[in-house]
Each structure stands twice: as C-alpha cells, then as structure tokens.
XYZ file of C-alpha atoms in Angstrom:
681
model
C 53.480 119.855 117.658
C 52.824 120.067 121.375
C 49.490 118.825 122.801
C 48.724 120.239 126.297
C 45.872 118.771 128.415
C 44.328 119.767 131.687
C 42.224 117.200 134.039
C 40.070 118.026 136.848
C 43.047 117.849 138.994
C 43.802 121.604 138.421
C 40.538 122.401 140.117
C 42.259 121.776 143.111
C 43.673 125.387 143.186
C 44.346 126.135 146.630
C 46.079 123.327 148.224
C 47.560 125.119 151.162
C 51.257 126.399 151.102
C 52.984 123.570 152.488
C 55.916 123.013 150.062
C 55.701 119.252 149.999
C 52.179 119.251 149.133
C 52.527 121.785 146.342
C 55.219 119.456 144.792
C 53.220 116.225 145.349
C 50.139 117.967 143.408
C 52.709 119.269 140.809
C 53.998 115.467 140.251
C 50.132 114.610 140.073
C 49.301 116.812 137.437
C 52.507 115.691 135.585
C 51.016 112.234 135.486
C 47.842 112.997 134.087
C 49.293 115.277 131.317
C 48.342 118.516 132.899
C 51.436 120.456 132.364
C 50.046 123.786 133.043
C 48.919 122.932 136.102
C 52.273 121.381 136.800
C 53.938 124.766 136.008
C 51.747 126.611 138.415
C 52.060 124.148 141.199
C 55.903 123.968 140.831
C 56.293 127.622 140.504
C 54.662 128.191 143.937
C 57.008 125.329 145.355
C 60.190 126.943 143.774
C 59.384 130.466 144.974
C 59.183 129.066 148.609
C 62.315 126.937 148.018
C 64.556 129.010 145.683
C 67.788 126.513 146.647
C 66.205 123.233 145.380
C 67.824 123.648 142.125
C 66.673 120.264 140.613
C 62.920 121.487 141.347
C 63.847 124.803 139.570
C 65.494 122.955 136.531
C 62.747 120.815 136.477
C 59.968 123.843 136.303
C 62.548 125.023 133.514
C 61.812 121.817 131.433
C 58.100 122.309 131.857
C 58.455 125.757 130.375
C 60.419 124.637 127.612
C 58.042 122.051 126.892
C 54.961 124.414 126.858
C 57.463 126.660 124.751
C 57.506 129.246 126.889
C 60.999 130.247 126.342
C 61.331 133.197 128.714
C 59.914 131.209 131.622
C 62.485 128.413 130.804
C 65.461 131.143 130.613
C 64.535 132.338 134.047
C 64.212 128.907 135.787
C 67.293 127.047 134.227
C 69.409 130.277 135.200
C 68.098 130.061 138.704
C 68.746 126.341 138.879
C 72.248 126.964 137.671
C 72.869 129.634 140.323
C 71.150 127.801 143.031
C 73.575 124.953 142.491
C 76.521 127.518 142.875
C 77.181 127.040 139.050
C 77.867 123.269 139.683
C 74.887 121.819 137.484
C 75.832 122.204 134.023
C 72.560 120.560 132.583
C 70.958 123.664 133.613
C 73.771 125.770 131.861
C 73.302 123.819 128.732
C 69.470 124.194 128.739
C 69.890 128.172 129.883
C 71.708 128.546 126.463
C 69.381 126.648 124.642
C 66.418 128.724 125.682
C 68.459 131.920 124.797
C 68.942 130.453 121.443
C 64.914 130.011 121.109
C 64.477 133.783 122.062
C 67.160 134.933 119.213
C 69.736 136.127 121.614
C 72.503 134.103 119.729
C 75.648 135.985 121.010
C 74.619 135.356 124.748
C 73.391 131.769 124.050
C 76.908 131.015 122.382
C 78.776 132.433 125.199
C 76.927 130.303 127.749
C 77.306 127.069 125.355
C 81.019 127.736 125.357
C 80.895 127.968 129.125
C 79.061 124.388 129.258
C 81.890 123.039 126.964
C 84.497 124.126 129.466
C 82.848 123.007 132.786
C 81.084 119.714 131.650
C 82.609 116.454 132.009
C 84.075 114.921 128.750
C 81.502 111.919 128.682
C 78.414 114.553 129.645
C 75.145 113.119 127.962
C 74.730 116.805 126.587
C 78.000 116.856 124.738
C 76.775 115.104 121.778
C 74.192 117.915 121.143
C 76.444 120.856 122.121
C 78.381 121.033 118.546
C 75.249 121.161 116.712
C 73.648 123.911 118.580
C 77.085 126.101 118.557
C 76.910 125.706 114.951
C 73.320 126.494 114.592
C 73.935 129.777 116.639
C 77.114 130.729 114.517
C 74.949 130.419 111.503
C 72.112 132.496 112.782
C 74.659 135.283 113.505
C 75.643 134.930 109.832
C 72.246 135.122 108.114
C 69.931 136.763 110.565
C 68.796 140.386 109.679
C 71.547 140.187 106.483
C 68.313 141.745 104.673
C 64.724 142.946 105.675
C 62.105 140.084 105.695
C 59.853 141.951 102.948
C 62.888 142.088 100.742
C 63.013 138.141 100.746
C 59.553 136.840 101.333
C 56.100 137.918 102.459
C 54.795 135.678 105.333
C 51.099 136.042 106.246
C 49.439 134.609 109.201
C 46.329 132.596 107.989
C 44.115 134.408 110.791
C 40.782 133.171 109.315
C 41.977 129.679 109.628
C 44.194 129.385 112.728
C 42.432 129.188 116.493
C 44.161 129.280 119.767
C 45.179 125.715 119.976
C 47.022 123.815 117.089
C 46.559 124.007 113.358
C 48.960 122.073 111.347
C 49.536 119.628 108.057
C 48.508 122.000 105.167
C 47.767 120.215 102.235
C 46.800 121.813 99.097
C 44.037 119.482 97.192
C 44.097 122.340 94.648
C 45.156 126.029 94.344
C 42.098 126.961 96.430
C 41.240 124.220 98.438
C 43.268 123.264 101.647
C 43.129 120.606 103.920
C 44.593 121.031 107.615
C 44.569 119.517 111.168
C 43.112 121.180 113.900
C 42.044 121.070 117.475
C 39.317 123.569 117.516
C 39.750 124.273 121.213
C 40.327 128.189 122.219
C 40.798 127.847 125.956
C 42.378 125.463 128.565
C 39.560 123.077 129.543
C 39.516 120.376 132.163
C 38.568 116.891 131.575
C 37.641 113.936 134.004
C 39.630 111.432 131.870
C 41.337 110.607 128.393
C 37.798 109.722 126.625
C 36.424 113.143 127.131
C 39.253 114.858 125.591
C 38.499 116.358 122.243
C 40.509 114.837 119.160
C 42.465 116.355 116.414
C 40.699 116.531 113.313
C 40.861 117.235 109.442
C 39.146 120.294 108.437
C 39.137 122.277 104.788
C 39.436 125.968 103.971
C 38.697 127.790 100.747
C 40.257 130.568 99.045
C 38.229 133.325 97.863
C 39.325 136.447 96.424
C 42.946 135.633 97.667
C 42.056 134.949 101.220
C 41.874 131.909 103.161
C 38.888 130.780 105.477
C 36.674 128.041 106.361
C 36.677 125.145 108.934
C 34.671 122.506 107.102
C 35.269 118.991 108.703
C 36.049 116.080 106.576
C 33.671 113.939 108.486
C 34.841 110.555 106.864
C 38.393 110.810 108.143
C 37.069 111.735 111.704
C 37.224 109.265 114.514
C 36.065 109.415 117.994
C 38.850 107.455 119.698
C 42.034 108.788 117.828
C 43.447 111.959 116.437
C 43.275 112.452 112.753
C 45.483 114.726 110.565
C 48.777 114.939 108.240
C 47.051 114.541 104.856
C 48.849 113.891 101.785
C 47.580 113.740 98.475
C 48.573 111.877 95.685
C 49.440 113.498 92.254
C 46.612 112.330 90.352
C 44.439 113.453 93.244
C 42.814 109.863 93.599
C 44.337 108.921 96.944
C 45.096 110.537 100.338
C 47.031 109.464 103.004
C 46.825 110.458 106.762
C 47.527 109.296 110.174
C 45.520 108.337 113.175
C 47.110 108.755 116.513
C 45.960 107.484 120.074
C 47.705 106.527 123.514
C 48.819 102.975 123.805
C 48.964 100.837 127.031
C 51.853 102.514 128.416
C 50.358 106.131 127.901
C 52.275 107.281 124.858
C 50.966 108.457 121.453
C 51.328 105.929 118.351
C 50.102 106.634 115.176
C 49.207 104.438 112.186
C 49.074 105.522 108.512
C 45.729 105.263 106.328
C 45.119 105.626 102.908
C 41.459 107.120 101.421
C 40.363 106.590 97.695
C 38.148 108.808 95.972
C 34.869 106.782 94.673
C 32.611 108.724 92.730
C 33.960 112.257 93.393
C 33.923 111.307 97.381
C 36.411 110.209 99.872
C 35.764 106.883 101.566
C 36.397 105.698 104.866
C 40.219 105.495 105.451
C 41.754 101.932 105.367
C 44.919 100.997 107.409
C 47.985 100.343 105.291
C 48.842 96.853 104.754
C 52.302 94.981 105.166
C 54.827 96.236 107.395
C 54.384 100.174 107.168
C 52.521 100.027 110.240
C 54.344 98.629 113.638
C 52.129 98.123 116.447
C 55.084 98.972 118.738
C 56.006 102.336 117.086
C 54.550 105.316 115.162
C 54.425 105.773 111.412
C 52.912 109.377 110.748
C 53.342 112.440 108.583
C 53.075 110.980 105.097
C 54.203 112.559 102.042
C 53.666 111.402 98.327
C 56.146 111.088 95.310
C 54.905 109.968 91.853
C 57.685 107.373 90.478
C 55.625 106.248 87.430
C 51.954 105.814 86.430
C 51.498 102.433 88.596
C 53.869 103.529 91.451
C 54.091 106.087 94.108
C 56.639 106.485 96.754
C 55.377 107.360 100.559
C 57.777 108.882 102.577
C 56.670 108.986 106.262
C 58.043 109.272 109.862
C 58.773 106.675 112.273
C 60.828 105.817 115.328
C 60.896 102.140 114.508
C 63.964 100.298 115.186
C 66.763 100.359 112.473
C 66.836 104.022 112.154
C 69.449 106.572 113.429
C 67.682 107.474 116.598
C 64.443 109.518 117.568
C 61.930 109.875 114.515
C 63.602 109.398 111.021
C 62.073 109.873 107.578
C 61.334 106.139 105.813
C 60.168 105.167 102.376
C 57.620 102.739 101.132
C 56.623 102.090 97.384
C 53.018 101.363 96.730
C 51.630 99.899 93.654
C 48.267 101.220 92.434
C 47.213 97.972 90.771
C 48.020 95.478 93.244
C 47.449 97.907 96.261
C 50.724 96.627 98.034
C 53.130 98.548 99.906
C 56.836 97.334 100.078
C 58.931 96.851 103.264
C 59.927 100.519 104.894
C 63.258 101.751 103.897
C 65.393 104.231 105.900
C 66.620 107.344 103.928
C 70.028 107.319 105.534
C 72.183 109.467 107.315
C 72.551 112.175 104.778
C 68.801 112.917 105.716
C 68.586 111.433 109.187
C 70.270 112.177 112.642
C 70.199 110.700 116.012
C 67.585 113.346 116.834
C 64.253 113.810 114.930
C 63.350 114.306 111.486
C 59.704 115.301 110.644
C 56.955 116.278 108.268
C 58.678 115.521 104.960
C 57.275 116.907 101.358
C 58.086 116.247 97.917
C 58.058 118.960 95.591
C 57.771 117.378 92.083
C 58.652 120.447 90.244
C 61.834 121.180 91.635
C 62.634 117.209 92.538
C 63.399 118.309 96.020
C 62.600 116.670 99.598
C 61.773 119.019 102.291
C 61.565 118.135 105.812
C 62.010 119.458 109.222
C 64.712 118.553 111.622
C 66.271 119.479 115.117
C 69.420 117.323 114.500
C 71.198 119.430 111.735
C 72.759 123.000 112.809
C 69.496 125.179 113.085
C 68.819 128.598 114.094
C 65.889 127.508 116.231
C 64.381 124.491 117.442
C 63.076 122.444 114.307
C 64.236 124.386 111.227
C 63.220 123.385 107.256
C 65.794 121.515 105.187
C 65.862 120.722 101.642
C 67.902 117.852 99.613
C 68.439 116.880 95.909
C 68.556 113.257 95.027
C 71.668 112.134 92.880
C 71.855 108.744 91.552
C 69.615 107.517 93.889
C 71.196 108.954 97.028
C 69.731 111.894 98.943
C 72.591 114.966 99.542
C 73.732 116.734 102.271
C 70.519 118.939 103.374
C 70.645 122.847 103.202
C 68.507 124.767 105.215
C 65.397 126.994 103.970
C 66.092 130.704 104.038
C 65.460 133.031 107.006
C 63.152 134.569 107.671
C 61.214 130.976 107.117
C 63.237 129.542 109.333
C 63.409 131.493 112.559
C 64.670 131.215 116.427
C 61.270 129.226 116.503
C 59.976 125.798 115.438
C 59.155 125.796 111.643
C 57.833 122.473 110.160
C 55.329 121.251 107.630
C 56.928 123.436 104.478
C 54.556 122.794 101.625
C 55.085 124.419 97.954
C 52.263 124.883 95.643
C 53.002 122.589 92.204
C 51.516 125.038 90.100
C 53.331 128.157 91.839
C 56.685 127.321 93.665
C 56.730 130.994 94.691
C 53.852 130.186 96.778
C 53.722 128.027 100.145
C 52.903 127.320 103.423
C 54.375 126.046 106.685
C 53.764 125.679 110.281
C 55.466 127.746 113.194
C 54.896 128.984 116.857
C 56.706 132.090 116.137
C 55.689 135.243 117.177
C 51.914 136.363 115.918
C 50.203 132.962 116.484
C 46.941 133.099 118.430
C 47.857 132.210 122.144
C 46.497 129.758 124.209
C 48.719 130.146 127.471
C 51.753 131.695 126.396
C 52.298 133.697 123.134
C 54.638 130.928 121.665
C 52.772 127.982 122.968
C 50.914 126.648 119.647
C 51.347 125.962 116.049
C 49.600 127.796 113.543
C 49.675 127.803 109.724
C 51.344 130.595 107.719
C 51.486 131.476 104.135
C 54.859 132.244 102.449
C 55.275 134.038 99.165
C 58.877 134.183 97.771
C 59.232 137.760 96.298
C 60.641 137.945 92.568
C 63.662 139.636 93.520
C 64.581 136.641 95.839
C 65.647 134.536 92.967
C 68.612 135.597 90.885
C 69.035 134.401 87.287
C 72.908 134.078 86.189
C 73.193 134.208 82.541
C 76.563 133.476 80.801
C 78.420 131.899 77.817
C 80.692 129.131 77.715
C 84.193 129.493 75.883
C 87.228 128.018 75.071
C 89.735 130.036 77.252
C 91.690 130.928 74.436
C 89.198 133.295 72.951
C 88.859 135.093 76.447
C 92.677 135.098 76.451
C 92.728 137.129 73.224
C 89.920 139.475 74.339
C 91.882 140.106 77.384
C 95.264 141.006 75.532
C 93.453 143.256 73.145
C 93.382 147.145 73.482
C 89.458 147.305 73.452
C 88.353 144.252 74.595
C 87.482 142.555 71.074
C 89.233 140.067 68.877
C 89.823 141.187 65.311
C 89.003 138.965 62.633
C 87.873 136.063 64.987
C 84.488 134.499 64.938
C 82.932 134.123 68.462
C 81.061 131.213 67.625
C 83.936 128.858 66.667
C 84.929 129.186 70.696
C 81.562 128.694 71.973
C 80.667 125.389 73.589
C 77.517 124.137 73.390
C 75.358 121.285 74.726
C 77.668 121.123 77.682
C 76.448 120.055 81.316
C 76.699 122.948 83.872
C 76.190 121.962 87.519
C 75.593 124.351 90.311
C 76.573 123.993 93.867
C 75.457 125.964 96.824
C 77.940 126.071 99.898
C 76.354 124.851 102.976
C 76.976 126.443 106.412
C 80.018 124.053 107.119
C 81.304 125.070 103.934
C 80.329 121.623 102.014
C 79.284 122.372 98.387
C 76.161 120.650 97.303
C 74.704 120.261 93.972
C 71.299 122.090 93.632
C 70.623 122.446 89.851
C 72.098 121.480 86.601
C 71.796 122.657 82.930
C 72.896 122.451 79.426
C 74.388 124.988 77.197
C 72.366 125.826 74.255
C 73.803 126.046 70.619
C 75.087 129.526 71.281
C 77.103 128.232 74.045
C 74.682 130.039 76.500
C 73.327 128.825 79.944
C 70.729 130.205 82.466
C 70.355 128.918 86.009
C 68.648 130.621 89.132
C 70.208 131.016 92.399
C 69.311 132.910 95.827
C 70.373 136.128 97.453
C 72.937 136.038 100.150
C 74.611 132.548 99.180
C 77.913 131.158 97.933
C 77.764 129.179 94.839
C 80.248 127.139 92.607
C 79.644 126.340 89.024
C 81.417 122.893 87.904
C 81.931 121.974 84.478
C 83.946 118.687 83.317
C 84.342 118.103 79.931
C 86.744 115.638 78.092
C 90.130 117.322 76.663
C 89.772 120.433 79.229
C 90.637 121.091 82.724
C 87.829 120.873 84.599
C 86.539 124.006 85.866
C 85.477 125.278 89.457
C 83.805 128.755 89.045
C 83.167 130.272 92.579
C 80.818 133.179 92.893
C 78.478 134.753 95.743
C 75.213 136.475 95.784
C 75.739 138.404 98.921
C 75.904 142.220 97.658
C 73.870 141.630 94.306
C 71.515 144.352 93.678
C 68.621 143.105 91.310
C 67.624 139.918 89.679
C 70.149 139.298 87.227
C 74.191 138.500 86.751
C 76.187 137.542 84.239
C 79.171 134.851 84.638
C 81.130 133.988 81.703
C 83.441 131.114 81.827
C 86.168 129.902 79.865
C 87.602 126.043 79.511
C 91.130 125.525 79.174
C 92.120 122.844 76.841
C 94.548 120.096 77.817
C 97.395 120.245 75.412
C 100.972 118.911 75.355
C 102.179 122.046 75.955
C 103.498 123.173 79.475
C 101.836 125.922 81.578
C 104.078 128.630 83.101
C 103.179 129.225 86.962
C 104.362 132.819 87.484
C 105.671 134.299 90.845
C 107.197 130.746 92.076
C 110.565 132.300 93.233
C 113.844 130.442 94.909
C 116.519 132.446 97.046
C 119.728 132.716 94.697
C 121.475 129.353 94.503
C 118.687 127.711 96.700
C 115.675 125.188 95.811
C 113.419 125.671 99.194
C 110.519 127.290 98.658
C 109.539 130.884 99.875
C 106.321 131.747 101.596
C 105.282 133.397 98.629
C 106.015 130.797 96.286
C 103.894 128.332 98.566
C 100.878 130.718 98.184
C 101.423 130.787 94.521
C 101.460 127.002 94.414
C 98.225 126.678 96.481
C 96.398 128.814 94.287
C 97.515 127.130 90.959
C 99.012 123.455 90.611
C 97.095 122.483 93.831
C 94.149 123.843 92.646
C 94.622 122.184 89.317
C 95.102 118.730 91.197
C 91.918 118.899 93.313
C 89.648 120.066 90.709
C 91.179 117.396 88.526
C 91.637 114.545 90.741
C 92.577 112.158 87.666
C 95.156 113.731 86.041
C 99.069 113.193 86.551
C 101.234 116.090 85.934
C 105.027 116.916 85.394
C 106.434 119.578 87.547
C 109.345 121.089 85.654
C 112.167 123.790 86.677
C 113.958 125.677 84.460
C 117.167 128.318 85.134
C 118.894 130.612 82.901
C 122.542 130.086 81.513
C 124.446 131.510 84.423
C 126.828 128.626 85.711
C 127.682 125.232 84.219
C 124.900 123.287 82.327
C 125.277 120.207 84.805
C 125.110 122.528 87.931
C 121.918 124.079 86.319
C 120.351 120.770 85.446
C 120.786 119.372 89.000
C 119.525 122.688 90.812
C 116.415 122.587 88.547
C 115.643 119.049 89.588
C 116.113 119.934 93.289
C 113.641 122.687 92.596
C 111.158 120.770 90.964
C 111.375 118.039 93.729
C 110.536 120.893 96.224
C 107.456 121.631 94.506
C 106.463 117.938 94.461
C 107.129 117.286 98.035
C 105.399 120.380 99.198
C 102.181 119.441 97.049
C 102.225 115.654 98.369
C 102.160 117.174 102.085
C 98.490 118.171 101.061
C 95.559 116.012 101.824
C 94.276 114.034 99.006
C 97.350 114.326 96.716
C 98.868 110.985 95.844
C 102.683 110.983 94.926
C 101.564 108.817 91.892
C 100.190 111.849 90.395
C 103.257 113.910 90.274
C 106.598 113.785 88.400
C 109.549 116.178 88.869
C 111.745 117.171 86.106
C 114.548 119.758 86.113
C 115.442 120.622 82.676
C 118.151 123.323 83.624
C 118.822 125.678 80.596
C 118.291 123.224 77.923
C 114.698 124.970 77.328
C 114.988 128.522 77.008
C 111.999 130.434 76.056
C 113.617 133.883 75.738
C 117.356 135.092 75.058
C 119.847 135.089 77.946
C 121.884 137.607 75.712
C 120.892 140.450 73.306
C 122.171 140.152 69.701
C 125.417 142.156 70.609
C 126.126 139.741 73.207
C 125.424 141.951 76.124
C 123.356 140.774 79.061
C 119.674 140.316 78.880
C 118.229 140.364 82.402
C 114.559 140.327 81.476
C 114.941 137.221 79.222
C 116.783 135.333 82.006
C 114.072 136.102 84.212
C 111.653 134.566 81.862
C 113.925 131.370 81.753
C 114.052 131.167 85.193
C 110.374 129.589 85.633
C 108.574 126.654 87.289
C 105.780 124.898 84.577
C 103.518 121.982 84.906
C 101.947 119.969 82.126
C 99.553 116.896 81.842
C 101.104 113.749 81.299
C 98.863 111.234 81.849
C 95.420 110.047 83.588
C 95.232 107.769 86.619
C 92.693 105.796 84.879
C 94.910 105.167 81.750
C 92.864 107.663 79.389
C 95.013 110.070 77.513
C 93.452 113.270 78.540
C 95.971 115.225 75.761
C 94.455 117.011 72.655
C 97.061 117.308 70.440
C 96.494 120.152 67.763
C 97.763 123.337 66.254
C 97.793 124.998 69.771
C-alpha cells in the first residue's frame, strides 16, 4: 500500500555535515515525497544530535512509513530515552513497532506503560485498547499449530517484482489481473510527470504455476495510476480505480467501469451519479450479484458521513438503465474510526471479506470476514493465522470455483525487497488444507430419549424406536466466539428426515450451536475444536420439552432452619436456572421451594416461601433478568415426592432429603404465548 518515490534532490548526497543543513535537506526531501532520502539525512542528523528526541521521533515515523519496523523501534526507543522517559508518544509507537516485529509480550509491556504514563486525554488513548487487544489475541492464536497443518502459503515469485503488486482478481481459474508498479529499484525523477504509473497486468496459470506480466493497455493511463480491478459475476463488466494527485498533492481515486464488447474490454468510463466525489477518494471496488439486473458495488472512500478514515460503502448498479444509486455506508459493524480497505464478496459463502486496522489485529491491517443477517452486517471475525500475521494483509480473494484456494497481498517476510525486506507488497497464493475444516455430524433428539439411554446399563433403550424421538427439518445455527468472547453467527443448516445435521468448522476455535423450537427449551450447545485431531467430530444434541411439570434443581442447599443461599447454591443456580433464563429470554418461570415434614406445616410453608424468594432475589441481581419473569412460591411440606417415613413409621432420611428441594417450572411467556405442551409426560 506504500508508494515510495525519490526525486532528483537525493543526488545531493554530500551536503556537508552541518546538522542544520542536514535537517533542512531532509525536510525538502519529505516535501517532494522522497521518503528514503529523508530517512538518510535525518539519520545522519540524529546521529549527530542524539538529544533531539523530536527529530528521533520523526525518524522513527519515517521508518514506520517505509515499513522498516526494526529501524522504527530503534529510533522510537531512542526518542523516548532522550526525552528522559517523558515523551509518551514515542513510547506508544515503540510498542507499536514491536508488535509489527511479532514481539507481542514486550509490546504489551510497553503499551501498559503508556497507559500508566499518558494523560487521560492523550490522543493515542483512543488507539490503545485496540492495540492491547490485538497483542492479547496474537498470544492466544500464534503458533498454536504449525503453518503447514493449516494452510499452504506460496509467494508468486514469477509475478512479483521489487516494488508493488496488489489487487489480484481472478478472471477465470487460470487468468489473473493484478496491479503493479514495474520498477525494480529506487529511481530519481525531476517531476511528478516523469514518475511511472501503476498499471494493470494479467498473469496465466500453466501446469499449476502463475507467470506473466501482460499489460492490459486499454486500462492504462499516462496521467493516473490504474488498479483495483473487480469483475462482475457474469464476466461482462470490470470495475477499476484510477488515482492521481490533486492540487493539494494528495492522491484521489475515482471508480471506472469497462464493458466487454465482442470479447474485448473497452476504454473504461467514470461511474456516473454520486459514486465519485471530486473532493474525496473512491477506490477498491468489489462486486456482488443481487439479481439478474442488479449488482452491488462495494468500495472504499473517505467521504463525509463515514465513521472516520477510510470506510467501506456500497452502491447498486442497474444493468438495464446503467444508473448507480447514492452510496450507503456499511455501518459501524464493519467500519471503525480508522481504516477499512480492500473489500471482497464471496458469493458461495455469502461472506464479505475486508482488511482493517481499526479492529483488534495481530499486525497492522488484518483480514476480516462478516456475514449478513436480515440485511445487517454482523460483527466481523478475523481470518486465521497464519494468513494474518504481524505484517499487513489485504486484498483477500477466494476462488468462486474452489474456496480452498485464494490470494492475498502482504509485506511479510519473503517479499521481493526494494529498500528493506518488508517495504513492499507482493501477491501470495493460499491453499487451505483438508484438515483445516472439521465436519461436525450429529443427531437432534427429544432429550427424553437421551435420558433413557443414560439410565440404561448398556446405553441402549429397550423396545424403543429411536426414530420417534428424532427431530427433523429443524434449523441449527452455528455461532463462532470472537476474540472478545462474543458469539457471531457464521452458518446454519436444517436437520434431515433422520434428524441429522452436518456443519463445517475450523480448528482452534470455540463455537456454540443454538436451536430454537416451539414447545422446547432453547438449546445453546457450546464446544471447541482446540485439541481435535482429524477432520470429524460428533455432537449429538437433545432438546428438552417444556411441560407443566416442575424440574428439580439438585444441589441447592440451605443451612438448617435458614433461607439464605450458600456459595455452592449460588454456583448451582448460575449454571442451571440462570442459564435457562438467559437462553430463553421470553419464558416466565416459577421458583418453588419444598420442605420435609419436620416442624409444623405453617412454619414449613413460611420457610419454603422465604427460600424461594431468596432464589428469585439472587437471580434478579443478574443483568438482563427482569423481576416480571420470576415468581416465588413456597409449598412447605404439602407436595412430597418421597415418603418421609418408612411403612413401619421409622424415619426415612433419604426420602426427607428428596423432599427438601428447589424446583422451577414454566408458567408463561412475556409475549403472551403459551409455551407449555400438555401431554402424557
């Protein structure tokens, strides 16, 4: 993503060792965009003036801009130390450079130091929590498994050159368009007009190997950089961007469309309507088919009305009329106050992929995916390491024919270097390996069948027809837990006629299956794949029918003659009744307490009422539990489920223990519907 240029100013290589003159030349180099010469002169200046912490900080930023992370960490640390540990901006950037070097523990240590030292209103505090979360995420996922166990990543050495390659677009399975600046060394130019432009090229795959740099001349422009192609699903239109400097010296991009006429691409035409804004950038298009006459164009822009920085927007294109709708921002489930770039829509999986430096990342720009539900985008999930790394990853593209194969762009180790080993972006191919996907198979039962199996000696149910208890045509929704432990829906399926479901998951992840069915308690089945060997696992699930009968909650005990809840009783309530309430937010339940027949009936009734109320009061202290969903009822000794005495009149302690119990049952629903099934059971 970084364009680095040098103008003829750098030919002044021996300026004399006067510090003021060195710094002045460095500033002149910066004004012309010659970042490498600026680094050279600033380094010579800082070597002579090590106490100038502001200059050291500026040099650190220049190294960071050129993606020389080792140089950046050295000079940010020098700046911080030269300021006698007072210039906390340098402390933050030092931690940030360490993160880019994969030194997550050390990076975290210095981010926490910044948190302690920086003023509460410091401008970098907005960024701090995102970076801390990214480092913590990296510690969890990096090196859990060897790279070769998960994905094969290949540098396209016959395509990549020393400067920049990006925006890979599959025209078909063996033809790729990509953007490139075909310059293999730092060169010097007298003015802007002499500088070479990024152009669009094609590569071909033969016998499994990509090669070629055939320029698509109809897309080239002598005045602008061309790139970021995206092809329509029917193969008849290509969208691309053209970028050039405006009067203020900033790059501004516009979107164009080329159509295929008689098998050839015609000269691109700038998109009509309000898609292009003369004062802001519109770039990096992606195409999604809506119907036979409509396609959605996702693109990146820094126009007003966004969340800040670069955001992802959308516009709809009518093929018949040739008109584009006004752009719409994708909202804050996708966009942050920082930058979201390089969107891509995969039709087979119905997922939107994009890169961002505004969500917690393990590097700089990480790749994320999001699903759409009821027209709204869901919280994004990062793509697995090692596709994401401590470096920048963007332009994630999956084949529509084979979603185990894809491409992305990165400045990770292994790229063709121009000035330093991580300066420039190259195209990489990825192939997800078979063992990456785990197929989860299972059957969905009425829970009463599973209870009968568990109660039998050999795990079988004698004289029972299993098919009577299988639940068919039931929706099964899969959620994946994000790095901040939020469940995000990622897939769904229906059980077949035999009550069977099948769904694919990834290694090293935590999941939840959610099933909602009328007449049954909602089921939230949590599992993880962190230590799974192979590519298959079974998850049979039982649904518990809602009836008028109460359900006994074991292990809720009270001190003798008391009604306050012990710590163990609270733990039991949290894992049973509270769980039922949170997983079934519409149900109204009655909490009932019971005693044995020691003491008078009146005393036992009052004691049981206080105990039931203790449970209710404890539950409503939890978030999201309304008192209107709970009813407390003490029944005393009036509803025994076992004998308190043996037939000969002697005491029966086991029976009394069973009678001293806490139960709950469903008595209604907040929406007025009756959730209870009245039947034989």
